[in-house]
Short mmCIF file of C-alpha atoms and ligand atoms in Angstrom, two decimals:
data_model
loop_
_atom_site.label_atom_id
_atom_site.label_comp_id
_atom_site.label_asym_id
_atom_site.label_seq_id
_atom_site.Cartn_x
_atom_site.Cartn_y
_atom_site.Cartn_z
CA MET E 57 31.48 -8.76 20.87
CA LYS E 58 33.56 -7.08 18.13
CA VAL E 59 33.36 -3.66 16.85
CA ILE E 60 33.90 -1.80 13.75
CA VAL E 61 34.40 1.86 13.58
CA VAL E 62 33.96 3.64 10.58
CA THR E 63 34.55 7.41 10.80
CA GLY E 64 35.02 9.88 7.63
CA GLY E 65 37.60 13.00 7.47
CA VAL E 66 37.85 16.15 5.37
CA LEU E 67 35.30 15.67 3.40
CA SER E 68 31.46 14.95 3.98
CA GLY E 69 29.56 13.02 1.31
CA LEU E 70 31.89 10.94 0.51
CA GLY E 71 30.28 7.78 0.90
CA LYS E 72 30.86 6.35 4.80
CA GLY E 73 27.61 4.31 4.09
CA ILE E 74 28.67 2.68 1.72
CA ALA E 75 32.31 1.68 2.72
CA ALA E 76 30.48 0.50 5.88
CA ALA E 77 27.99 -1.68 3.80
CA SER E 78 31.01 -2.89 1.79
CA ILE E 79 32.80 -3.88 5.02
CA GLY E 80 29.76 -5.44 6.78
CA GLN E 81 28.51 -7.42 3.11
CA LEU E 82 32.41 -9.58 3.16
CA LEU E 83 31.16 -10.21 6.62
CA SER E 84 27.62 -11.49 6.35
CA LYS E 85 28.04 -14.46 5.29
CA ASN E 86 29.49 -15.89 8.32
CA HIS E 87 28.72 -13.52 11.15
CA VAL E 88 25.87 -11.47 12.27
CA VAL E 89 26.42 -8.10 11.72
CA CYS E 90 24.70 -4.62 13.46
CA PRO E 91 24.56 -1.88 11.05
CA ILE E 92 24.33 1.20 13.48
CA LYS E 93 24.29 4.82 12.32
CA LEU E 94 25.41 7.61 15.03
CA ASP E 95 24.07 11.17 13.45
CA GLY E 96 24.86 14.73 15.55
CA TYR E 97 21.96 16.78 14.87
CA LEU E 98 19.64 16.63 17.29
CA ASN E 99 16.26 16.14 15.47
CA VAL E 100 15.20 12.65 17.23
CA ASP E 101 14.92 11.69 13.50
CA PRO E 102 15.75 12.84 10.43
CA GLY E 103 11.95 12.59 9.36
CA THR E 104 11.03 16.09 9.49
CA MET E 105 13.71 17.32 7.84
CA ASN E 106 13.80 18.09 3.97
CA PRO E 107 15.25 15.56 1.70
CA VAL E 108 17.51 18.52 -0.47
CA GLU E 109 19.48 18.90 2.87
CA HIS E 110 19.86 15.43 3.90
CA GLY E 111 18.80 12.63 1.44
CA GLU E 112 16.14 10.47 1.41
CA VAL E 113 14.27 9.74 4.42
CA PHE E 114 14.26 5.70 4.84
CA VAL E 115 11.71 3.97 6.38
CA LEU E 116 12.18 0.65 8.38
CA ALA E 117 10.16 -1.77 8.77
CA ASP E 118 9.58 -1.29 12.21
CA GLY E 119 8.31 1.93 10.85
CA SER E 120 11.37 4.17 11.82
CA GLU E 121 12.00 6.97 9.86
CA VAL E 122 15.81 7.05 9.19
CA ASP E 123 19.16 7.68 7.42
CA MET E 124 19.33 6.69 3.98
CA ASP E 125 22.40 5.17 4.99
CA PHE E 126 20.28 2.16 6.28
CA GLY E 127 18.98 2.19 2.64
CA HIS E 128 22.79 0.92 1.82
CA TYR E 129 23.04 -0.89 4.91
CA GLU E 130 19.68 -3.27 4.11
CA ARG E 131 20.43 -3.35 0.40
CA PHE E 132 24.37 -4.57 0.83
CA LEU E 133 23.79 -7.39 4.17
CA GLY E 134 20.54 -8.11 2.69
CA ILE E 135 19.55 -7.72 6.28
CA THR E 136 16.07 -5.75 8.07
CA CYS E 137 17.84 -3.31 10.66
CA SER E 138 15.84 -2.10 13.55
CA ARG E 139 15.02 1.35 14.98
CA ASP E 140 17.37 0.81 17.66
CA SER E 141 20.68 1.17 15.24
CA SER E 142 19.82 4.58 14.76
CA ILE E 143 21.57 6.98 17.24
CA THR E 144 21.27 10.56 16.89
CA MET E 145 21.93 13.07 19.29
CA GLY E 146 17.91 13.85 19.58
CA LYS E 147 17.36 10.81 21.12
CA VAL E 148 20.35 10.41 23.40
CA TYR E 149 19.64 13.99 24.72
CA SER E 150 15.89 13.03 25.20
CA LEU E 151 17.01 9.93 27.19
CA VAL E 152 19.65 12.34 28.77
CA HIS E 153 16.85 14.54 29.90
CA GLU E 154 14.13 11.76 30.55
CA ARG E 155 16.25 10.19 33.11
CA GLU E 156 17.55 13.55 34.77
CA ARG E 157 14.04 14.83 34.93
CA ARG E 158 13.35 10.83 36.82
CA GLY E 159 15.66 11.43 39.51
CA ASP E 160 18.47 8.83 37.66
CA TYR E 161 21.10 11.08 38.34
CA LEU E 162 20.53 12.73 41.95
CA GLY E 163 22.86 14.50 43.44
CA LYS E 164 24.98 14.79 40.22
CA THR E 165 26.01 16.84 37.58
CA VAL E 166 25.02 15.42 34.36
CA GLN E 167 27.59 15.96 31.87
CA LEU E 168 28.67 15.38 28.54
CA ILE E 169 31.24 12.88 29.99
CA PRO E 170 30.37 10.01 31.13
CA HIS E 171 26.58 10.76 30.94
CA VAL E 172 26.21 11.71 27.42
CA THR E 173 28.51 9.11 26.02
CA ASP E 174 27.55 6.36 28.44
CA VAL E 175 23.93 6.78 26.82
CA ILE E 176 25.76 6.42 23.62
CA LYS E 177 27.49 3.17 24.38
CA GLU E 178 24.32 1.59 25.66
CA LEU E 179 22.75 2.35 23.42
CA ILE E 180 25.26 1.12 21.10
CA LEU E 181 25.38 -2.46 23.06
CA SER E 182 22.02 -2.93 23.10
CA ALA E 183 21.18 -2.54 19.20
CA SER E 184 24.05 -4.86 18.72
CA ALA E 185 23.20 -6.89 21.61
CA HIS E 186 21.86 -10.10 19.34
CA ALA E 187 24.73 -9.55 16.69
CA ASP E 188 28.40 -10.86 16.37
CA VAL E 189 29.81 -7.52 14.95
CA ALA E 190 28.67 -4.14 15.95
CA LEU E 191 29.17 -1.65 12.59
CA ILE E 192 29.62 1.43 13.27
CA GLU E 193 29.51 4.67 11.15
CA VAL E 194 30.09 7.66 12.76
CA GLY E 195 27.44 10.80 10.59
CA GLY E 196 29.85 13.86 9.62
CA THR E 197 33.76 14.36 9.52
CA VAL E 198 35.86 14.44 12.08
CA GLY E 199 36.38 17.68 13.87
CA ASP E 200 32.88 18.67 13.45
CA ILE E 201 31.63 19.71 17.14
CA GLU E 202 28.50 18.15 16.92
CA ASN E 203 29.84 14.59 16.58
CA GLU E 204 32.73 15.02 19.66
CA MET E 205 30.64 12.79 21.98
CA PHE E 206 30.50 10.27 19.25
CA ILE E 207 33.81 9.82 18.71
CA GLU E 208 34.77 10.11 22.33
CA ALA E 209 32.26 7.05 23.12
CA VAL E 210 33.56 4.76 20.24
CA ARG E 211 37.13 5.33 21.85
CA GLN E 212 35.82 4.64 25.43
CA LEU E 213 34.01 1.42 23.75
CA SER E 214 37.14 0.02 22.12
CA GLN E 215 38.40 0.25 25.33
CA ASP E 216 36.01 -1.22 27.21
CA VAL E 217 35.70 -4.34 24.67
CA GLY E 218 39.36 -4.08 24.13
CA ARG E 219 41.33 -2.57 21.05
CA LYS E 220 41.98 -6.51 19.60
CA ASN E 221 38.22 -6.47 19.04
CA THR E 222 37.69 -3.01 17.36
CA LEU E 223 38.70 -2.02 13.75
CA PHE E 224 38.88 1.57 13.11
CA VAL E 225 38.12 2.35 9.52
CA HIS E 226 38.76 5.77 8.42
CA LEU E 227 38.05 7.41 5.07
CA ALA E 228 39.45 10.25 3.70
CA TYR E 229 39.43 12.53 0.57
CA VAL E 230 42.73 12.15 -1.56
CA PRO E 231 42.68 14.72 -3.88
CA ARG E 232 43.68 15.22 -7.26
CA PRO E 233 44.20 18.26 -8.22
CA GLY E 234 43.54 18.79 -12.01
CA TRP E 235 47.03 22.01 -11.79
CA LEU E 236 49.26 19.33 -9.88
CA GLY E 237 47.57 16.29 -11.77
CA GLU E 238 48.78 14.11 -8.67
CA HIS E 239 47.22 12.96 -5.88
CA LYS E 240 47.86 14.81 -2.68
CA THR E 241 47.77 13.47 0.65
CA LYS E 242 48.22 16.30 3.26
CA PRO E 243 44.22 16.45 4.02
CA ALA E 244 44.22 13.01 4.47
CA GLN E 245 46.83 13.08 6.56
CA GLN E 246 45.26 15.99 8.56
CA SER E 247 42.45 14.70 9.60
CA THR E 248 44.33 11.56 10.85
CA GLN E 249 45.77 13.99 12.90
CA LEU E 250 42.63 14.85 14.27
CA LEU E 251 41.63 11.69 15.18
CA LEU E 252 44.97 11.05 17.14
CA GLN E 253 44.01 13.74 18.73
CA ARG E 254 40.79 12.12 19.99
CA GLY E 255 42.81 8.87 21.15
CA ILE E 256 41.85 6.48 17.96
CA ILE E 257 44.66 4.85 15.42
CA PRO E 258 42.63 4.24 11.98
CA ASP E 259 44.04 0.87 11.14
CA VAL E 260 42.67 1.05 7.43
CA ILE E 261 42.49 4.14 5.58
CA ILE E 262 40.55 4.30 2.80
CA ALA E 263 41.59 6.80 0.38
CA ARG E 264 38.65 8.09 -1.05
CA SER E 265 39.47 10.22 -4.57
CA GLU E 266 38.04 10.40 -8.13
CA THR E 267 40.72 8.21 -9.47
CA PRO E 268 42.43 5.28 -8.24
CA VAL E 269 45.84 5.85 -5.60
CA ASP E 270 48.53 4.07 -6.41
CA ASP E 271 50.55 2.04 -4.36
CA THR E 272 53.41 5.22 -3.65
CA ILE E 273 50.70 7.03 -2.40
CA LYS E 274 49.07 4.43 -0.43
CA GLN E 275 52.50 3.80 1.01
CA LYS E 276 53.10 7.02 1.97
CA ILE E 277 49.59 7.41 3.79
CA ALA E 278 50.45 4.13 5.57
CA ARG E 279 53.54 5.74 6.89
CA PHE E 280 52.71 9.38 7.67
CA CYS E 281 49.24 8.00 9.28
CA ASN E 282 50.84 4.92 11.31
CA CYS E 283 47.86 2.39 9.44
CA SER E 284 48.74 -1.16 8.17
CA LEU E 285 46.56 -0.93 5.10
CA VAL E 286 45.30 1.79 3.00
CA ILE E 287 42.63 0.79 0.10
CA SER E 288 42.13 3.21 -3.13
CA GLY E 289 38.76 3.95 -2.55
CA HIS E 290 38.01 5.54 -6.29
CA ASP E 291 34.98 5.96 -7.82
CA VAL E 292 33.18 3.24 -9.74
CA ARG E 293 30.38 3.43 -12.22
CA ASP E 294 28.57 0.82 -10.02
CA VAL E 295 28.48 0.93 -6.55
CA TYR E 296 27.77 -2.96 -6.17
CA THR E 297 31.33 -3.89 -7.43
CA ILE E 298 32.99 -1.91 -3.77
CA PRO E 299 33.05 -4.73 -1.49
CA LEU E 300 34.75 -6.80 -4.40
CA ASN E 301 37.28 -3.57 -5.10
CA PHE E 302 38.08 -3.50 -0.92
CA ALA E 303 38.32 -7.48 -0.84
CA SER E 304 41.47 -7.05 -3.28
CA GLN E 305 42.92 -4.89 -1.67
CA GLY E 306 43.58 -6.74 1.44
CA ILE E 307 40.37 -5.92 3.41
CA VAL E 308 39.33 -9.45 3.93
CA GLU E 309 42.89 -10.77 5.51
CA THR E 310 43.03 -7.47 7.75
CA ILE E 311 39.44 -8.32 8.96
CA THR E 312 40.90 -11.89 9.33
CA SER E 313 43.91 -11.24 11.08
CA SER E 314 42.82 -8.62 13.65
CA LEU E 315 39.39 -9.64 14.69
CA GLY E 316 39.38 -12.99 13.94
CA LEU E 317 36.60 -12.66 12.24
CA ARG E 318 35.84 -14.63 8.59
CA ALA E 319 35.22 -12.12 5.57
CA GLU E 320 34.35 -13.14 2.75
CA HIS E 321 34.93 -12.28 -0.86
CA PRO E 322 31.19 -11.56 -2.26
CA ASP E 323 30.17 -13.85 -4.94
CA ALA E 324 26.39 -13.86 -5.29
CA TRP E 325 26.29 -10.81 -7.22
CA GLN E 326 28.88 -10.94 -9.42
CA SER E 327 26.84 -12.65 -12.31
CA ILE E 328 24.69 -9.73 -11.83
CA LEU E 329 26.69 -8.11 -12.25
CA ASN E 330 28.79 -8.96 -14.93
CA GLN E 331 25.30 -8.95 -16.84
CA SER E 332 25.03 -5.11 -16.35
CA VAL E 333 28.72 -4.70 -17.58
CA GLN E 334 27.65 -5.93 -20.84
CA ALA E 335 24.54 -4.06 -21.22
CA THR E 336 24.64 -2.45 -24.35
CA GLU E 337 20.75 -0.96 -23.98
CA GLU E 338 19.94 1.77 -22.25
CA LEU E 339 16.43 2.68 -20.66
CA ARG E 340 16.01 6.56 -20.26
CA ILE E 341 14.18 6.55 -17.13
CA GLY E 342 12.42 10.09 -15.89
CA ILE E 343 12.10 11.19 -12.45
CA ALA E 344 9.51 13.61 -11.43
CA GLY E 345 9.55 15.60 -8.82
CA LYS E 346 10.33 18.66 -6.56
CA TYR E 347 13.21 17.39 -5.06
CA THR E 348 15.41 16.09 -8.34
CA ALA E 349 18.75 19.00 -7.35
CA LEU E 350 20.20 16.17 -5.53
CA GLU E 351 19.71 12.61 -6.71
CA ASP E 352 19.88 11.45 -2.80
CA SER E 353 16.22 12.39 -2.55
CA TYR E 354 15.41 9.66 -4.20
CA ALA E 355 18.05 7.28 -3.67
CA SER E 356 16.21 3.96 -3.50
CA VAL E 357 13.82 4.80 -6.61
CA VAL E 358 17.38 4.48 -8.12
CA GLU E 359 18.69 1.68 -6.71
CA ALA E 360 15.81 0.42 -7.43
CA CYS E 361 15.92 0.95 -11.46
CA ARG E 362 19.52 -0.53 -11.07
CA HIS E 363 18.80 -3.51 -9.65
CA ALA E 364 16.33 -4.26 -12.07
CA ALA E 365 18.36 -3.35 -14.88
CA ALA E 366 20.66 -5.14 -14.01
CA HIS E 367 18.45 -8.70 -14.08
CA LEU E 368 17.15 -7.66 -17.36
CA GLY E 369 20.39 -6.68 -18.87
CA VAL E 370 20.30 -3.13 -20.11
CA ARG E 371 21.87 0.10 -18.46
CA THR E 372 19.62 3.40 -16.94
CA SER E 373 19.99 6.70 -17.47
CA PHE E 374 18.25 9.21 -15.49
CA VAL E 375 16.02 12.18 -17.06
CA TRP E 376 15.45 14.39 -13.68
CA ILE E 377 12.32 16.21 -14.45
CA ASP E 378 11.64 19.13 -12.13
CA THR E 379 8.06 19.67 -11.50
CA SER E 380 8.01 23.23 -9.91
CA HIS E 381 8.56 24.43 -13.55
CA THR E 382 5.97 24.30 -15.93
CA ILE E 383 5.91 21.05 -18.01
CA ASP E 384 5.41 19.61 -21.68
CA GLY E 385 3.97 16.44 -20.94
CA LEU E 386 4.66 15.25 -24.65
CA LYS E 387 7.90 16.36 -24.86
CA ILE E 388 8.89 14.82 -21.66
CA ALA E 389 7.43 11.59 -22.86
CA ASP E 390 9.51 11.91 -26.01
CA ALA E 391 12.60 12.14 -23.82
CA VAL E 392 12.26 8.92 -21.73
CA ASP E 393 11.09 5.18 -21.71
CA CYS E 394 9.18 4.86 -18.79
CA VAL E 395 8.24 7.70 -16.23
CA ILE E 396 8.28 6.97 -12.21
CA VAL E 397 6.24 9.44 -10.12
CA PRO E 398 8.42 8.71 -6.49
CA GLY E 399 6.66 9.95 -3.29
CA GLY E 400 6.34 13.57 -1.73
CA PHE E 401 4.36 16.14 0.19
CA GLY E 402 3.10 19.15 -0.14
CA GLY E 403 1.73 21.48 -3.30
CA ARG E 404 4.97 22.72 -5.43
CA GLY E 405 5.62 20.93 -8.42
CA ILE E 406 2.19 19.15 -8.10
CA ASP E 407 0.49 20.20 -11.35
CA GLY E 408 3.82 19.11 -13.02
CA LYS E 409 3.61 15.72 -12.18
CA ILE E 410 -0.49 15.63 -12.87
CA GLU E 411 0.46 16.58 -16.31
CA ILE E 412 3.24 14.00 -16.19
CA ILE E 413 1.03 11.67 -15.10
CA ARG E 414 -1.34 11.82 -17.72
CA ALA E 415 0.96 12.44 -20.97
CA CYS E 416 1.62 8.59 -19.79
CA ARG E 417 -1.84 7.79 -19.62
CA GLU E 418 -2.81 9.00 -22.69
CA ASN E 419 0.41 8.38 -24.53
CA ASN E 420 1.19 4.49 -23.39
CA ILE E 421 3.97 5.51 -21.70
CA PRO E 422 4.60 3.05 -18.67
CA PHE E 423 4.24 4.85 -15.74
CA LEU E 424 5.24 4.05 -12.26
CA GLY E 425 3.31 5.83 -9.47
CA ILE E 426 4.20 5.84 -5.76
CA CYS E 427 2.67 6.65 -2.60
CA TYR E 428 1.80 10.22 -3.34
CA GLY E 429 2.48 9.21 -7.09
CA LEU E 430 -0.98 6.93 -6.44
CA GLN E 431 -2.29 9.27 -5.18
CA LEU E 432 -1.94 12.05 -7.96
CA ALA E 433 -2.52 8.96 -10.34
CA VAL E 434 -5.95 8.90 -8.77
CA VAL E 435 -6.48 12.47 -8.84
CA GLU E 436 -5.50 12.66 -12.78
CA PHE E 437 -7.49 9.62 -13.46
CA ALA E 438 -10.98 11.48 -11.41
CA ARG E 439 -10.58 14.81 -13.63
CA SER E 440 -10.15 13.36 -16.40
CA ILE E 441 -11.93 10.17 -17.08
CA CYS E 442 -14.55 10.45 -14.22
CA GLY E 443 -15.71 14.18 -15.11
CA LEU E 444 -14.74 15.22 -11.42
CA THR E 445 -13.88 18.66 -12.07
CA GLY E 446 -11.76 20.31 -9.53
CA ALA E 447 -11.11 16.83 -8.12
CA HIS E 448 -8.16 16.95 -5.82
CA THR E 449 -6.33 15.20 -2.36
CA THR E 450 -7.13 17.34 0.25
CA GLU E 451 -3.39 17.62 1.50
CA ILE E 452 -3.44 20.63 -1.08
CA ASP E 453 -7.17 21.92 -1.90
CA ALA E 454 -8.93 21.38 1.87
CA ASN E 455 -12.00 23.12 -0.15
CA THR E 456 -12.14 20.75 -3.27
CA PRO E 457 -15.74 19.67 -4.09
CA HIS E 458 -14.22 16.19 -4.71
CA PRO E 459 -11.71 14.65 -2.56
CA VAL E 460 -10.83 12.04 -3.82
CA VAL E 461 -7.54 11.21 -2.24
CA ASP E 462 -8.22 12.60 1.82
CA ILE E 463 -6.65 12.73 5.27
CA LEU E 464 -6.78 8.79 6.39
CA GLU E 465 -9.60 8.24 9.53
CA GLU E 466 -6.58 7.93 12.42
CA GLN E 467 -4.09 10.84 10.99
CA ARG E 468 -6.95 13.10 11.53
CA GLU E 469 -6.46 13.41 16.00
CA ILE E 470 -2.90 13.86 15.40
CA THR E 471 -0.85 17.41 15.99
CA GLN E 472 2.75 16.57 16.35
CA LYS E 473 4.58 16.13 13.32
CA GLY E 474 7.40 13.76 13.99
CA GLY E 475 7.28 9.93 13.64
CA THR E 476 3.14 9.97 12.92
CA MET E 477 2.18 9.19 9.62
CA ARG E 478 1.55 6.09 8.51
CA LEU E 479 4.37 4.31 8.98
CA GLY E 480 6.46 1.27 8.26
CA GLU E 481 5.09 -2.20 6.53
CA TYR E 482 1.71 -3.58 6.08
CA GLU E 483 0.21 -6.59 4.26
CA ALA E 484 -1.62 -5.72 1.49
CA GLN E 485 -4.37 -8.52 -0.17
CA ILE E 486 -3.64 -8.74 -4.01
CA ILE E 487 -6.82 -9.19 -6.67
CA GLN E 488 -6.61 -11.99 -9.24
CA PRO E 489 -6.29 -11.59 -12.17
CA SER E 490 -4.06 -8.44 -12.28
CA ILE E 491 -0.66 -7.08 -13.23
CA VAL E 492 0.27 -6.48 -9.69
CA HIS E 493 -0.16 -10.19 -8.85
CA GLN E 494 1.37 -11.57 -12.23
CA LEU E 495 4.79 -9.35 -10.35
CA TYR E 496 4.75 -10.43 -7.07
CA GLY E 497 3.41 -13.75 -7.63
CA GLN E 498 0.95 -13.54 -4.54
CA ASP E 499 -2.10 -12.90 -3.38
CA ARG E 500 -0.47 -10.96 0.18
CA VAL E 501 2.09 -8.34 -0.48
CA SER E 502 4.03 -6.22 2.51
CA GLU E 503 5.91 -3.25 1.56
CA ARG E 504 6.65 -0.04 3.70
CA HIS E 505 4.93 3.31 3.82
CA ARG E 506 4.76 6.25 4.92
CA HIS E 507 1.78 8.43 4.39
CA ARG E 508 -0.66 10.44 5.82
CA TYR E 509 -3.18 10.30 2.78
CA GLU E 510 -5.28 7.57 1.14
CA VAL E 511 -7.82 7.30 -1.89
CA ASN E 512 -11.19 8.30 -0.13
CA PRO E 513 -13.60 5.27 0.24
CA LYS E 514 -16.35 7.58 -1.07
CA TYR E 515 -15.06 7.44 -4.15
CA HIS E 516 -14.27 3.93 -4.78
CA ASP E 517 -17.20 3.18 -6.88
CA ILE E 518 -16.84 5.85 -9.08
CA LEU E 519 -13.51 5.89 -9.97
CA SER E 520 -13.68 1.69 -10.42
CA SER E 521 -17.06 2.04 -12.47
CA HIS E 522 -14.82 4.12 -14.84
CA GLY E 523 -11.96 1.29 -15.45
CA LEU E 524 -9.33 2.33 -12.87
CA VAL E 525 -8.69 -1.18 -11.13
CA PHE E 526 -7.77 -1.41 -7.79
CA SER E 527 -5.28 -4.03 -7.53
CA GLY E 528 -4.02 -4.72 -3.64
CA MET E 529 -5.79 -3.67 -0.86
CA TYR E 530 -5.34 -3.12 2.60
CA ASN E 531 -9.18 -3.45 4.61
CA ASP E 532 -10.53 -0.29 2.39
CA LEU E 533 -6.93 1.00 1.96
CA VAL E 534 -6.01 1.20 -1.62
CA GLU E 535 -2.85 -0.28 -1.89
CA PHE E 536 -2.10 -1.13 -5.51
CA ILE E 537 -4.16 0.26 -8.45
CA GLU E 538 -3.51 -0.08 -12.32
CA LEU E 539 -5.04 0.27 -15.92
CA PRO E 540 -5.76 -2.40 -18.16
CA ASN E 541 -5.16 -1.24 -21.76
CA HIS E 542 -2.05 0.15 -21.25
CA PRO E 543 1.48 -1.65 -21.39
CA PHE E 544 1.87 -0.40 -17.41
CA PHE E 545 0.06 2.32 -15.88
CA VAL E 546 0.65 0.86 -11.96
CA ALA E 547 0.85 2.38 -8.31
CA THR E 548 0.89 2.24 -4.89
CA GLN E 549 0.32 3.58 -2.02
CA ALA E 550 3.51 1.80 -0.67
CA HIS E 551 7.19 2.46 -1.58
CA PRO E 552 8.62 -1.05 -2.55
CA GLU E 553 12.08 0.37 -3.27
CA LEU E 554 13.01 0.54 0.32
CA LYS E 555 13.01 -3.50 0.08
CA SER E 556 14.70 -4.07 -3.68
CA ASN E 557 18.41 -4.77 -3.67
CA LEU E 558 20.35 -6.54 -6.61
CA ASP E 559 19.10 -10.06 -5.78
CA LYS E 560 15.49 -9.55 -5.21
CA PRO E 561 14.60 -6.19 -7.22
CA ALA E 562 11.14 -5.15 -6.39
CA PRO E 563 8.61 -6.64 -8.65
CA LEU E 564 6.70 -2.90 -9.53
CA PHE E 565 9.75 -1.94 -10.73
CA MET E 566 11.06 -5.08 -13.33
CA GLY E 567 7.71 -4.99 -14.46
CA LEU E 568 7.66 -0.62 -15.46
CA LEU E 569 11.33 -1.55 -16.96
CA ARG E 570 10.20 -4.13 -18.62
CA ALA E 571 7.13 -2.89 -20.43
CA ALA E 572 9.52 0.23 -20.96
CA LEU E 573 12.19 -2.06 -22.80
CA HIS E 574 9.77 -4.23 -24.63
CA GLN E 575 7.94 -0.49 -26.02
CA GLU E 576 11.35 0.57 -27.15
CA ARG E 577 12.07 -2.18 -28.99
CA SER E 578 7.97 -2.85 -30.81
N1 LIG H 896 1.81 13.38 1.02
C1 LIG H 896 1.21 12.16 0.63
C2 LIG H 896 0.48 11.68 2.33
O1 LIG H 896 1.39 11.69 3.28
C3 LIG H 896 1.82 11.51 0.02
C4 LIG H 896 3.57 10.91 0.81
C5 LIG H 896 4.43 10.10 0.17
O2 LIG H 896 4.53 10.09 -0.71
N2 LIG H 896 5.47 9.51 1.10
O3 LIG H 896 0.30 10.87 1.95
#
């Protein structure tokens, strides 16, 4: 068993997830890599957290709600992760308490060390039992109180599996203040000292900076931090070039010599990336939501657009439409080439989203609705086309005269909030001919879900008799809708962005961007 641990220093938000995913990608051709995320918060999972605070909630195929870094792992490694890979302090403490109540620790004082650290190690080992490499990302920054037990547990783990089977990678911010015009290494040195105090000597330091870090600075960091390899982790236009950037600075050789693993330069993405580098044409993609303050809230939607754009040889720019303000649909329609209304919850921004959907429908602007986006497209269609005045989703208006979107039957009795939605992968039956069938080229389509509401079966007839096509169903649950006689008006109850990657862009995003490109050229 080999262990690679990625820690972060100086600042949070440096991109540890992408760094870990990039290292994993270099190994994934020859080894089974199991990414594991250790998160210090006491929530059992991030499912109930605000995306503006925490970034998008990613949903795995098995229905677990996990940190957005799992999106990077799955996209970079081309794998499907499992719920066991997400280890939060909330999960760890729940387990410790369960065991304590059961009497597993009879006679003992239950303590952070060894009881909590033992549970962390046990969870890491059982999650990665099938793998050659456990790729462990420690959330937060070294020195944070809340991840101390994780740092201690990975230190012990390296002792257990043997130091020669462990590689510690530390991602540290190396600032280049404008008034000095040069990179400064002190913060990286000090965050490395925090690691050393905890008994961990980093083998590799990734010097994270806005601009490339030159050899002199790299050597200085190597000397002061006592580490053999320092890599410049500078900003790049396209995150998918990062594995290649790391590889070009010697990480492959370090992994090979220190762990005896076979790491390889990735080549599969090269031609797709070249195409996207050469692209000159740009598509303006409008994303309408209430969490637009933080792009990370819609991370997978943005990535799915980038995957499709790379395949179509175009660039993307994102127009963030904050629907919590009053919206002029037509003005927005002018400023974008297509619109996505992504998933969401609650009432804020709802009228703006409905207004944008109307503008797209009436003005032939390519539109993709995701989850809430489908539900609101149905509300808009019911009001404008079926004449159902006041139609709404009961999530917002429990007394609407026309509950065209209503709570799922199985959700009615549920009172607990955490992990209780309809979650994970479900297979829809696709009708033929339809745009959705044409895009997927399959009769059955599996996508991931995260919702409590659905299109009310009592309204199926009236909606479809007015021209709304239900192009995919899961029993009587509407999974895909579309409008014929529109350049592209498609929505899904699922989250197809979660399965998109650079090798295999999500078909609905391909359809949306292709339609936008076509409109733009005609
Ligand atoms: N709020 C809606 C529901 O719970 C949509 C959820 C979503 O967009 N993920 O059904």
